C-alpha positions as semicolon CSV with decimal commas, in nm:
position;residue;x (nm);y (nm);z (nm)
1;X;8,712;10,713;8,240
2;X;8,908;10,398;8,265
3;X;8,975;10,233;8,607
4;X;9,307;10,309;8,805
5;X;9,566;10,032;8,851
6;X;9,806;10,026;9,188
7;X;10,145;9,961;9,144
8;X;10,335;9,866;9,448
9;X;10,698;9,878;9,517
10;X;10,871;9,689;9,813
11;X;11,248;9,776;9,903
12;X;11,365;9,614;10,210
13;X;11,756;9,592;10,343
14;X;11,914;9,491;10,645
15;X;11,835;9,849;10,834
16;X;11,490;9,914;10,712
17;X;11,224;9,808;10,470
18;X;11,010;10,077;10,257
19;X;10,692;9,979;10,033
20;X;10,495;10,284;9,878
21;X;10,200;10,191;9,646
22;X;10,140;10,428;9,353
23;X;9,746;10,470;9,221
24;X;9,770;10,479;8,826
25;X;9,538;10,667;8,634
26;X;9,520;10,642;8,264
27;X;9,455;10,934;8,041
28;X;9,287;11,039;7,770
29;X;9,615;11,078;7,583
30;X;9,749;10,718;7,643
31;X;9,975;10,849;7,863
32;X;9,918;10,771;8,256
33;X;9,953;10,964;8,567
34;X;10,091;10,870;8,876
35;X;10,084;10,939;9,254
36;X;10,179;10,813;9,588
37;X;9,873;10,664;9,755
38;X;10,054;10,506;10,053
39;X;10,368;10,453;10,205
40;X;10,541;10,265;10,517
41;X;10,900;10,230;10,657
42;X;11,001;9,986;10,908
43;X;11,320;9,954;11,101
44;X;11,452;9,600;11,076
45;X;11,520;9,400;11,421
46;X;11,850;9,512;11,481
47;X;11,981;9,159;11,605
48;X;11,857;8,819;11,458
49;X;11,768;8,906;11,114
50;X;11,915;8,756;10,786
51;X;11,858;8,902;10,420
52;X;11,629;8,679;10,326
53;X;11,417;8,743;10,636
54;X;11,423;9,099;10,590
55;X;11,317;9,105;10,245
56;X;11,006;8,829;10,276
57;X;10,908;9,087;10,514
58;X;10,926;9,385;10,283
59;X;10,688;9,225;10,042
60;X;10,455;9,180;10,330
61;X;10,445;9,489;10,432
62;X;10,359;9,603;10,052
63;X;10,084;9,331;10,008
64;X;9,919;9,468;10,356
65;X;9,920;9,808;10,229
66;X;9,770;9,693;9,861
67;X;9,528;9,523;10,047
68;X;9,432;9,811;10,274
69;X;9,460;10,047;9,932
70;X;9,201;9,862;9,797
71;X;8,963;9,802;10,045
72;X;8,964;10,208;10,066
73;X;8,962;10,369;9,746
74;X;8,595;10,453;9,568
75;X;8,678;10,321;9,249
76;X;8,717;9,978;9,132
77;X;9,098;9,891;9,101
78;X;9,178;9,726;8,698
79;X;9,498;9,574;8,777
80;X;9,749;9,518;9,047
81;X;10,155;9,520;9,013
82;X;10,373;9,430;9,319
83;X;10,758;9,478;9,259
84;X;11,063;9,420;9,494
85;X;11,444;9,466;9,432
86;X;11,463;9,094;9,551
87;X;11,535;8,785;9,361
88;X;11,482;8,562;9,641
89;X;11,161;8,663;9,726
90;X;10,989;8,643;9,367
91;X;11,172;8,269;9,328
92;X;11,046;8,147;9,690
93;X;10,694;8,256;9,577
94;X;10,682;8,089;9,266
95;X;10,805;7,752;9,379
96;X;10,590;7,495;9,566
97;X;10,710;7,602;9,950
98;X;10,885;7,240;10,033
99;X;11,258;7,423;9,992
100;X;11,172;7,754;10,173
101;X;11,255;7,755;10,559
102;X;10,929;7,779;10,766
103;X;11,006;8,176;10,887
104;X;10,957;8,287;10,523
105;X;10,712;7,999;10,390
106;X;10,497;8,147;10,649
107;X;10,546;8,496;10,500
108;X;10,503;8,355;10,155
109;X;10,217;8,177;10,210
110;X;10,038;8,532;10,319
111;X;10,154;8,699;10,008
112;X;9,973;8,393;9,843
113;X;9,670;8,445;10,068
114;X;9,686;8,821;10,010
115;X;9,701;8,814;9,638
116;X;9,425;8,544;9,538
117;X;9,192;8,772;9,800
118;X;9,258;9,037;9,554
119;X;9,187;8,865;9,242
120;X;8,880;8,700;9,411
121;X;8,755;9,109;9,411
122;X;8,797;9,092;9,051
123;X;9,130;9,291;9,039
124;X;9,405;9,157;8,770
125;X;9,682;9,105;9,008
126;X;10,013;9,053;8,863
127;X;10,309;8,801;8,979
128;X;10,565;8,965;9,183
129;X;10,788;9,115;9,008
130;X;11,152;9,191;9,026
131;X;11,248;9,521;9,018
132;X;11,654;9,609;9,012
133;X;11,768;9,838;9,280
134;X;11,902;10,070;9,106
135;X;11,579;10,150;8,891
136;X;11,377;10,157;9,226
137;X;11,116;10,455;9,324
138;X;11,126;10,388;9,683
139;X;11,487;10,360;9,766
140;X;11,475;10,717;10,009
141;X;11,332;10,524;10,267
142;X;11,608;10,266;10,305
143;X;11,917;10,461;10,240
């Protein structure tokens, strides 16, 4: 049997923030089959938070819960995805952190910590993603 991949999704707003990371299993068919492994929602600070705060924080949340995925499953994990409905987030993590204000380069910088840890383990671990809202499997906990 072929290994199982995680696929994470991170949708944060202004009210809440929601990550739920899905364990992949491939089968015999080609097709796959998918579950929920592990979810979180988070109430947002209700005073003192902008957008881009909110969603850095999303995407934290979902790389603490990959990482805590894979520490915990018995099988070997082939390959990891992480998605969020946020533009912002997947551009301030793929440039060099000298234009990102230091509450979210500090943020970024642990999604950068968190996913080389994981590919240290031997894991394929994707590049953020973006993901559009509308298409997103974890909306329910932010709406």
């Amino acid at each position: 049997m072929e290994l199982p991949s995680l696929a994470a999704f991170a949708d944060p707003s202004l009210t809440a923030c929601c990550a739920v990371v899905y364990v992949v299993w491939p089968l015999a068919s080609g097709r796959h089959k998918a579950r929920i492994l592990i979810a979180k929602s988070r109430m947002t600070p209700k005073k003192g938070i902008a957008v881009p705060q909110a969603e850095t924080c999303g995407v934290v949340v979902i790389c603490r819960l990959v990482v805590l995925a894979s520490l915990h499953l018995a099988r070997q994990i082939k390959r990891i995805s992480i998605f969020t409905n946020s533009e912002c987030v997947v551009s301030a993590i793929q440039k060099d952190g000298h234009t990102i204000l230091p509450y979210c380069q500090a943020r970024v910088s642990e999604v950068t910590k968190h996913r080389e840890d994981l590919a240290k383990d031997g894991c394929d671990v994707e590049e953020v993603l973006n993901f559009p809202a509308e298409d997103s499997l974890d909306d329910f906990g932010t709406r």
